[in-house]
Coordinates of C-alpha atoms in Angstrom, one line a residue:
Chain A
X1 CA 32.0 87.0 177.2
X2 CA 33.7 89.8 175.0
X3 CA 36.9 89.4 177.1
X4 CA 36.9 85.7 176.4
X5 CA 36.1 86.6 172.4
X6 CA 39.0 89.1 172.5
X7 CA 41.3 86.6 174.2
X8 CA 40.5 84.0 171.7
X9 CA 40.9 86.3 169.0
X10 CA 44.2 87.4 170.1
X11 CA 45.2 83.5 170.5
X12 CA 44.1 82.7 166.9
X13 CA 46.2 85.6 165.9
X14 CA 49.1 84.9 167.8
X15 CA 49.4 81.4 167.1
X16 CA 47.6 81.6 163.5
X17 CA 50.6 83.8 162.0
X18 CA 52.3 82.3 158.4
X19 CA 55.3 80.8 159.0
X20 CA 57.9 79.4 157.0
X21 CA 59.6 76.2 158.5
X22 CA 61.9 74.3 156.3
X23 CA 62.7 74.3 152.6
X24 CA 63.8 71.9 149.8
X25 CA 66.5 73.4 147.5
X26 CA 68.0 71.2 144.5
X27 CA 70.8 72.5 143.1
X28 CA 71.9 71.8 139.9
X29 CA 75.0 71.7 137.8
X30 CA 77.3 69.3 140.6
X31 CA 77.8 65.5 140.8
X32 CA 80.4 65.5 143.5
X33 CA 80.6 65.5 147.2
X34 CA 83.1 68.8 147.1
X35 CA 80.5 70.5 144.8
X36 CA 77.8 69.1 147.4
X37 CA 80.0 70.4 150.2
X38 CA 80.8 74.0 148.9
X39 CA 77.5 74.7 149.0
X40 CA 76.4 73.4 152.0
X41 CA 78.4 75.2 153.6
X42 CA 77.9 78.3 152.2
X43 CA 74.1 78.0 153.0
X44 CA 75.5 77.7 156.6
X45 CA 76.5 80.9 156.8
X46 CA 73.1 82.6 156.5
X47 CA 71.9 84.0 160.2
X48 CA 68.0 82.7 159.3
X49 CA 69.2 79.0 159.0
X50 CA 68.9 76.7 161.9
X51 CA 70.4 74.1 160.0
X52 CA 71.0 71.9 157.0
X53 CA 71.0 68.4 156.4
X54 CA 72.5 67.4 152.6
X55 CA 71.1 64.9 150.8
X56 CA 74.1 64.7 148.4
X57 CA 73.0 61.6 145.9
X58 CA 70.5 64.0 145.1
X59 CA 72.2 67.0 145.3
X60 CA 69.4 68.1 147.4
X61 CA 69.0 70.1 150.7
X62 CA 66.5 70.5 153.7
X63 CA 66.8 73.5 155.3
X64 CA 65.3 74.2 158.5
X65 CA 64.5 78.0 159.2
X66 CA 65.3 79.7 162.6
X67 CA 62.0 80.4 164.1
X68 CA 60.8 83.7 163.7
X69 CA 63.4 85.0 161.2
X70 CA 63.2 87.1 158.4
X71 CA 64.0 84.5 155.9
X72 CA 65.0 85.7 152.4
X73 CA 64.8 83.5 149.4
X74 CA 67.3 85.1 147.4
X75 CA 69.7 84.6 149.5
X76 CA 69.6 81.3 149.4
X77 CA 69.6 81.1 145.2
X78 CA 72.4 83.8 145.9
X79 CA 74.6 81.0 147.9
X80 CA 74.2 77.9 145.6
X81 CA 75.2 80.7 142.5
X82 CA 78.3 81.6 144.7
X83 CA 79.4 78.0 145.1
X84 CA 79.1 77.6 141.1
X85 CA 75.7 76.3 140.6
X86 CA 72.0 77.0 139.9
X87 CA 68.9 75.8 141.9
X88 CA 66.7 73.5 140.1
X89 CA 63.9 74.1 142.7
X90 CA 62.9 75.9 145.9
X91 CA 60.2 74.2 147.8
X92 CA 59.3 75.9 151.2
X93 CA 56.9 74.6 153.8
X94 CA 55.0 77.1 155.2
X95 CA 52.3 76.7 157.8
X96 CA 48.6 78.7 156.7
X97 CA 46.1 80.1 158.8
X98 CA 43.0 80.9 156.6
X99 CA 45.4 82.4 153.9
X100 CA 42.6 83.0 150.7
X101 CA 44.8 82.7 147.2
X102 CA 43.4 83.3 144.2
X103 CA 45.2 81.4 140.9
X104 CA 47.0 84.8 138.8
X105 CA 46.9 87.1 141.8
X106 CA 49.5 88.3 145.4
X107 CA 49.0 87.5 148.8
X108 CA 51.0 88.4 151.8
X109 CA 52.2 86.0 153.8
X110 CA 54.7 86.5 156.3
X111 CA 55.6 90.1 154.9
X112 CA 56.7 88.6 151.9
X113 CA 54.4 89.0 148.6
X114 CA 53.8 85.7 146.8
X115 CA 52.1 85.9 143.6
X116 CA 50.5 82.1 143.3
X117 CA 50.3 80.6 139.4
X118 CA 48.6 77.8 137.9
X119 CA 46.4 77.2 141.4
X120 CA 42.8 76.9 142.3
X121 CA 41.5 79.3 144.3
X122 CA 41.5 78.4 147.7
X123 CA 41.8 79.1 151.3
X124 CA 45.2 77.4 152.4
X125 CA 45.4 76.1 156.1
X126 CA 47.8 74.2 157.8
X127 CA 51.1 73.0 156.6
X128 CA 52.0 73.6 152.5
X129 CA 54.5 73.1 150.0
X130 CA 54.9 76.3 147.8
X131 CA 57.4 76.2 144.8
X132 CA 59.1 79.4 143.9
X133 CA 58.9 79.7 140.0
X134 CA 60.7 82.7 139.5
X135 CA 63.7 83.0 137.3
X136 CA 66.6 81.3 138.4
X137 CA 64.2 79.2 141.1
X138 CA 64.1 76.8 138.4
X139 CA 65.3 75.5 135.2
X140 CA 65.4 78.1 132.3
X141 CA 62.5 75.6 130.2
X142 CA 60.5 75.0 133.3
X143 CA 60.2 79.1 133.9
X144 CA 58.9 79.9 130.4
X145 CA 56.5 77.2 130.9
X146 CA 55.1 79.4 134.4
X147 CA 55.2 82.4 131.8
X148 CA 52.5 80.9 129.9
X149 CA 50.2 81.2 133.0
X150 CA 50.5 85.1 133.9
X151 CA 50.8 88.5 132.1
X152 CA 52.1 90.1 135.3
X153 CA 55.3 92.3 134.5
X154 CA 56.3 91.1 138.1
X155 CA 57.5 87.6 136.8
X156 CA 59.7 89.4 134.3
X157 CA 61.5 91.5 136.9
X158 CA 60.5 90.0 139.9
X159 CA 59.3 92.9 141.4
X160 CA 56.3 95.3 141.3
X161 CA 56.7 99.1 142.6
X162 CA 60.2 98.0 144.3
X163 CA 58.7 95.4 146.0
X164 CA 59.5 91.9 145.9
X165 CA 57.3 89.6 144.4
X166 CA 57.9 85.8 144.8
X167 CA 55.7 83.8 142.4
X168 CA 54.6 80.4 143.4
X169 CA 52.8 77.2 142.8
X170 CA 51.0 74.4 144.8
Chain B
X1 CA 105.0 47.6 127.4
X2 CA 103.5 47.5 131.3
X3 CA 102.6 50.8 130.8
X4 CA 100.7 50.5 127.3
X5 CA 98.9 48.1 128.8
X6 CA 98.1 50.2 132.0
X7 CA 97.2 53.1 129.0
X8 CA 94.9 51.4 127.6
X9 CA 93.0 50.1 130.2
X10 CA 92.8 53.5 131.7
X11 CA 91.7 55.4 128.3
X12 CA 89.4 52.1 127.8
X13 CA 87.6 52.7 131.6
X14 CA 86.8 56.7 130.9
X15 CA 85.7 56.3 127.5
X16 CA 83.2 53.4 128.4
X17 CA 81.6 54.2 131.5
X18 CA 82.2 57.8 131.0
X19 CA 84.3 61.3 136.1
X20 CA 84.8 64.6 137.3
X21 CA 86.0 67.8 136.2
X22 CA 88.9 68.2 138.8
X23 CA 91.5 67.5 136.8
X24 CA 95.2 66.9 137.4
X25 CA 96.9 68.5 134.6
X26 CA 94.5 71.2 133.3
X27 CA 91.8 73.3 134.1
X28 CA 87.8 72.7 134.1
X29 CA 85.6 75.8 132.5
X30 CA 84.4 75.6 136.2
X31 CA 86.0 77.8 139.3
X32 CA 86.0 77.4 143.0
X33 CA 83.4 78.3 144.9
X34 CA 83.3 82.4 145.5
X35 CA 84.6 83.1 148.9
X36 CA 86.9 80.0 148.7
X37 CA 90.7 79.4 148.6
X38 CA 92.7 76.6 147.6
X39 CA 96.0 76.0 148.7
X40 CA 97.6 73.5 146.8
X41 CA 101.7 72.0 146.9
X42 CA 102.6 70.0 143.5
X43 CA 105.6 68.2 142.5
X44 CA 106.9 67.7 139.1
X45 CA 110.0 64.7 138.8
X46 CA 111.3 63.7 135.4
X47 CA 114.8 62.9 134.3
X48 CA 116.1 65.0 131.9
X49 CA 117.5 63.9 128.3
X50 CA 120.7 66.1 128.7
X51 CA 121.5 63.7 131.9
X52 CA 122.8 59.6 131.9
X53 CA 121.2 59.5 135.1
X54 CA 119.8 62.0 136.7
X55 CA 116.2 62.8 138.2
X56 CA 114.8 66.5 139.2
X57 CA 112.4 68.3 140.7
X58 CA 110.3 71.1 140.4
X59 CA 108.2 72.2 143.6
X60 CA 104.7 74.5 142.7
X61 CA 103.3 76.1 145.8
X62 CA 99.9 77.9 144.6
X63 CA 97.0 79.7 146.3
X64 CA 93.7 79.9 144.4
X65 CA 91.0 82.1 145.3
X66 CA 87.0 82.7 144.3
X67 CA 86.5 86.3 143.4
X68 CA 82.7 85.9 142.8
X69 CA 81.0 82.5 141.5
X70 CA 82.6 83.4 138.1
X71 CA 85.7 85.1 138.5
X72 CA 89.1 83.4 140.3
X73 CA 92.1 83.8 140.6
X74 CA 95.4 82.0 140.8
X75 CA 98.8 83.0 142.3
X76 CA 101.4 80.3 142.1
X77 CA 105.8 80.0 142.3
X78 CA 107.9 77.8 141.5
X79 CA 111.2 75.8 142.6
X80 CA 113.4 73.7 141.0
X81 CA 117.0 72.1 140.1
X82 CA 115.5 71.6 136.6
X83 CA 117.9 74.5 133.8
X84 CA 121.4 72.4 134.7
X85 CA 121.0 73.9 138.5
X86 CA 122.9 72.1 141.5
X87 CA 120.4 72.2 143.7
X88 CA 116.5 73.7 144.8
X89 CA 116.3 77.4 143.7
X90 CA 113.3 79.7 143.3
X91 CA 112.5 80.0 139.2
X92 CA 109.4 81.4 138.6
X93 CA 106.1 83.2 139.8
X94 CA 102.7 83.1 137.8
X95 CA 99.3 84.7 138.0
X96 CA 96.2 83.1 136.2
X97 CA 92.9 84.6 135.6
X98 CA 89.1 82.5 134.6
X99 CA 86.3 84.2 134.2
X100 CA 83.0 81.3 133.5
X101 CA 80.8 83.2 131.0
X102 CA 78.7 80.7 130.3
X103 CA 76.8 78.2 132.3
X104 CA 73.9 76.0 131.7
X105 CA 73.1 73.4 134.6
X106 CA 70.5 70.7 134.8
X107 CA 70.5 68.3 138.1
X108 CA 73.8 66.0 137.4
X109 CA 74.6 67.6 134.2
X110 CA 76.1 70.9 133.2
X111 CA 78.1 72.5 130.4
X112 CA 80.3 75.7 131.1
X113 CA 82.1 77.6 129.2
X114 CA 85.2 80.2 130.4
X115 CA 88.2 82.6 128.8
X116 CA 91.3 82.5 130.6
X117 CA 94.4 84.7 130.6
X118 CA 98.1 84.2 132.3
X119 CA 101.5 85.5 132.8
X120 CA 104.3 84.2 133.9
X121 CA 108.4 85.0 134.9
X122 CA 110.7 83.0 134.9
X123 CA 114.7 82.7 135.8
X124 CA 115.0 79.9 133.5
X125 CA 117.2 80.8 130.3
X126 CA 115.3 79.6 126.7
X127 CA 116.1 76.2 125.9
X128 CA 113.6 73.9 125.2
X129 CA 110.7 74.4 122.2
X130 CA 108.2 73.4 124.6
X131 CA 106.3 76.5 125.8
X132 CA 104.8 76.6 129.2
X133 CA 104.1 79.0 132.0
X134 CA 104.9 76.0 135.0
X135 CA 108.4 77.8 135.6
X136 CA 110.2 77.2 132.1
X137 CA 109.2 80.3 130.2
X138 CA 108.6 83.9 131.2
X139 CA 105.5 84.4 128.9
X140 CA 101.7 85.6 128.7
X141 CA 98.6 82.8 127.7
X142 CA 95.1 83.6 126.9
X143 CA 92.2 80.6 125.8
X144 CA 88.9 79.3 126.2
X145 CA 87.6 76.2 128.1
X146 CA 84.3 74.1 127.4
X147 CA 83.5 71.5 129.9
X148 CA 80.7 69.1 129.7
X149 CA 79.7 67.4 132.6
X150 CA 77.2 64.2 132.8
X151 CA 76.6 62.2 136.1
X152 CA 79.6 60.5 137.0
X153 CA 81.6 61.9 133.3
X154 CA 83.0 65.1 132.6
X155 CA 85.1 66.1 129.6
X156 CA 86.9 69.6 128.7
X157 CA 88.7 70.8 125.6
X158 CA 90.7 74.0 126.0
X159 CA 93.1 75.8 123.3
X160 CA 95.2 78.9 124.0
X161 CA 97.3 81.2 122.4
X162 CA 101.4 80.8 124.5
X163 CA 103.7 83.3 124.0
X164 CA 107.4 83.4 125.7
X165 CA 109.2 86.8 126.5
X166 CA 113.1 85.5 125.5
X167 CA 113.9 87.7 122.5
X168 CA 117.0 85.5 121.7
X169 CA 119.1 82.2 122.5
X170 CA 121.2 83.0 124.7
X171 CA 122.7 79.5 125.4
X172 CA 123.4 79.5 121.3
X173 CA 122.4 75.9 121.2
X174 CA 121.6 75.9 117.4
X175 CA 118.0 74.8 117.7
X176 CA 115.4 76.5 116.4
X177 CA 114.0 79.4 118.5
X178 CA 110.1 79.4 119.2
X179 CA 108.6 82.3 120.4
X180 CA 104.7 81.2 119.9
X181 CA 102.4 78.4 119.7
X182 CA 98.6 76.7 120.1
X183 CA 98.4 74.8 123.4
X184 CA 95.1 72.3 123.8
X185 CA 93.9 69.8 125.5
X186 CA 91.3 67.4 125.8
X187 CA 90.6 66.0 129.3
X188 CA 88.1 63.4 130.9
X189 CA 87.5 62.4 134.2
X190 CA 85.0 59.3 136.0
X191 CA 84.1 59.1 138.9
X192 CA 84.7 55.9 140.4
X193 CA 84.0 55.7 144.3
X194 CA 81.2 55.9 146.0
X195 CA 78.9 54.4 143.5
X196 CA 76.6 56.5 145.9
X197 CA 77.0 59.2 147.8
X198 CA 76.0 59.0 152.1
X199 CA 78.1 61.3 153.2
X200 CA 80.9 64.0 152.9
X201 CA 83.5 62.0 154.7
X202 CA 83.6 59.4 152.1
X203 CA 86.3 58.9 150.1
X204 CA 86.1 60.1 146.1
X205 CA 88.3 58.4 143.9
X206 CA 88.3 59.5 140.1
X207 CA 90.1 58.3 137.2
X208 CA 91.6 61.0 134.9
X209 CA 92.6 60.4 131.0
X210 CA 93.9 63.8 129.7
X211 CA 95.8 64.1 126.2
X212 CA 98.0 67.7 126.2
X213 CA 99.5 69.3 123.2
X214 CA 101.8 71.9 121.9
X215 CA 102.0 73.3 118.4
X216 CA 104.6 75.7 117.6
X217 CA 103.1 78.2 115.5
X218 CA 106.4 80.3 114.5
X219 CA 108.7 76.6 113.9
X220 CA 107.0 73.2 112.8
X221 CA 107.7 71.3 115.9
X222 CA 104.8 70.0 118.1
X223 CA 104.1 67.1 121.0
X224 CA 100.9 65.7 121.8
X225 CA 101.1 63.6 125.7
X226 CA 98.7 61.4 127.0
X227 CA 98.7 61.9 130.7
X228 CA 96.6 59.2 133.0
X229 CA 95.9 60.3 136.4
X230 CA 94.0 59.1 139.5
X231 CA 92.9 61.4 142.7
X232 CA 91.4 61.2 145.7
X233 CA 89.3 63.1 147.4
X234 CA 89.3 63.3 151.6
X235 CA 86.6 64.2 153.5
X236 CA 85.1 66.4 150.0
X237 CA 88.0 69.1 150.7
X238 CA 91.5 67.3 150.3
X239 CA 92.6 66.1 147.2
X240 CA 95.8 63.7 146.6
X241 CA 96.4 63.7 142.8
X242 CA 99.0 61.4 140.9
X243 CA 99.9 61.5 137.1
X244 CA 102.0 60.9 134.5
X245 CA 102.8 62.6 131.3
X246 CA 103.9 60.3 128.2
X247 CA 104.7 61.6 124.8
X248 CA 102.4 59.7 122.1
X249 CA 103.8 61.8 119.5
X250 CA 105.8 65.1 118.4
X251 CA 109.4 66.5 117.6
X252 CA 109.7 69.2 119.7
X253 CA 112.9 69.8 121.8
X254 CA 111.6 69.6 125.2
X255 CA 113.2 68.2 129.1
X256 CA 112.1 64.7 129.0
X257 CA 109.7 63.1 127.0
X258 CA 107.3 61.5 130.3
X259 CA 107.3 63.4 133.6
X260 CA 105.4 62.1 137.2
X261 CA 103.4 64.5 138.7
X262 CA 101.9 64.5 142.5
X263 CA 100.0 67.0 144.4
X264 CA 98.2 67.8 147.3
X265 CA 95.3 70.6 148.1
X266 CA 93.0 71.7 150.3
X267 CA 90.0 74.0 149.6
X268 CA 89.1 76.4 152.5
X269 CA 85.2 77.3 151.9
X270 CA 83.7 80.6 153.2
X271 CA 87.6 81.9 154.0
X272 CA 86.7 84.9 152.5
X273 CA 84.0 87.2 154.2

């Protein structure tokens, strides 16, 4: 019985890890196809990225993660700035297992810190969208709005004793 | 009278409906994407005044390349049988410098601004009062650029400071000898095709309405040039561009008072690691 226990335990933690799966990314600033195309392909060139389909009308893009692979945000805000443009938002679809988040306050999820604003507290399971509000994650209006919702120094810098902190919404 | 005609309608299309920022003539505030290059052939044909009949050529080879999302650079040469020359001859290297210091983008919309710098040598001997570092002067050019960009419309005013490097008239042609002057420009572009985007092998075709000036600052001599365009863009990374140059206004001694202009380029993304 306490083998079966330990087996199941090991299952749920096994197959109950965080993961990050795809993510939306708008970028703003372009109205043409070359614009569109620059960056798309320079979001290519990142090792985590199994792939990326453009919606270019709305200068949009769904990215689908490699499985498994450290995925870094920044890097992808890093590309679209490199092409010549800004992201307007950063939505990532993450799949929960029993993750508790409380509204003002970090979790870690994946082995990256995300410090969720202007939420209910909650236990999040299952497929979620989560938008990065950090600076430059969003328009310059829509991130002092997000300031309004947390003294933390963190959303200044973006950090927090050297480490990165990504702050997020539902 | 054709060509008022096809002035008009062209200067009436972009100021109604409102294009892109890839002009043919001038520069947006905007640069290539970092990590890019740009290769890019143009052609320049006018006749020249001091000719009954005769057409010529000037051939512009240039590389561009994206330092970092705001810095790039531009390398270009030219050739020509324009300066009384018999035939093709190399007559001038250039290097050109924008650095974007200012950007504020919203989805479809954006308005940059960037400082620019350039320099220029030329074999050409001083002749004309038009200044420019295309292959006619040796010279140095700083300015700014604003660009304002909304959906399918994009517009960009530029002025600069031109300077050419002759100290004296060699060819003693008893015209008044201009060292300096304010170039500017105000440029619009539509986009035309698609109406909607599906995919990046669609063709982009934009209309172009640019006006270019000259004001001598050392001699009272200007020219002000309306200069319609179209493009097309292949496969979002091959653009065709066609213009023309017509002088609205001015008394400056210059080549020819309208020019045709064609070029061809290709942007290389991610060429540099």
């Amino acid at each position: 019985m306490k083998q079966i226990l330990m087996i199941v335990f090991l299952l749920s933690v096994f197959f109950g890890k965080a993961q990050f799966k795809s993510a939306t990314l708008q970028a703003s600033g372009l109205t043409c196809a070359m614009c569109s195309n620059a960056i798309n392909k320079s979001l290519k060139t990142l090792s985590f990225i199994e792939k990326v389909d453009a919606d270019i009308a709305n200068s949009s893009f769904l990215i689908i993660f490699k499985q498994g692979a450290d995925i870094n945000f920044d890097q992808l805000r890093k590309k679209v700035e490199d092409a010549g443009f800004s992201v307007a938002k950063l939505q990532v679809v993450t799949v929960f297992n029993n993750t508790a988040i409380e509204n003002d306050k970090s979790v870690t999820v994946e082995g990256k810190v995300f410090h969720f604003l202007n939420i209910k507290n909650q236990v999040l399971n299952g497929e979620q969208t989560i938008t990065i509000v950090d600076k430059n994650f969003v328009p310059v209006k829509e991130y002092k709005k997000f300031s309004a919702f947390t003294k933390a120094e963190s959303f200044k810098t973006g950090q927090a004793q050297g480490t990165r902190i990504y702050h997020v919404t539902i | 009278m054709l060509r008022l005609l096809f002035i008009s309608v062209l200067v009436f299309i972009v100021s109604v409906t409102g294009a892109q920022e890839l002009y043919v003539f001038t520069n947006p505030a905007s640069n290539i994407p970092a990590k890019a290059i740009a290769a890019k052939l143009s052609m320049k044909t006018m006749k020249p005044y001091h000719y009954v009949n005769r057409r010529e050529y000037r051939l512009m080879p240039e590389v561009q390349v994206g330092i970092s999302k705001k810095i790039m650079l531009t390398a270009a040469g030219s050739f020509s049988n324009m300066f009384f020359e018999e035939g093709m001859r190399f007559e001038s290297a250039r290097l050109y410098a924008k650095y974007r210091f200012y950007s504020k983008d919203e989805v479809h919309k954006h308005f940059r601004a960037a400082a620019f710098a350039a320099g220029a040598w030329s074999n050409n001997p001083l002749v004309y009062q038009e200044l420019n570092l295309d292959g006619d002067n040796s010279g140095i050019q700083a300015g700014v650029l604003a660009t304002q960009l909304v959906n399918k419309f994009a517009a960009t005013a530029g002025v600069s400071y031109i300077r050419q490097l002759e100290k004296k008239d060699k060819l003693f042609l008893g015209l008044p000898f201009s060292n300096e002057g304010v170039q500017y420009n105000l440029s619009m572009g539509y986009l035309l095709f698609p109406r909607s985007y599906t995919s990046y092998n669609q063709t982009n075709f934009n209309l172009y309405c640019e006006f270019l000036g000259l004001k001598n600052t050392d001699i009272s001599r200007s020219y002000l040039d309306v200069a319609p365009a179209v493009q097309l863009i292949f496969k979002s990374s091959t653009r065709l561009n066609l213009g023309a140059r017509y002088q609205l206004a001015g008394n400056a001694h210059r080549m020819a008072k309208q020019s045709y202009f064609i070029s061809l380029e290709h942007y290389f993304l991610n060429a540099l690691k």
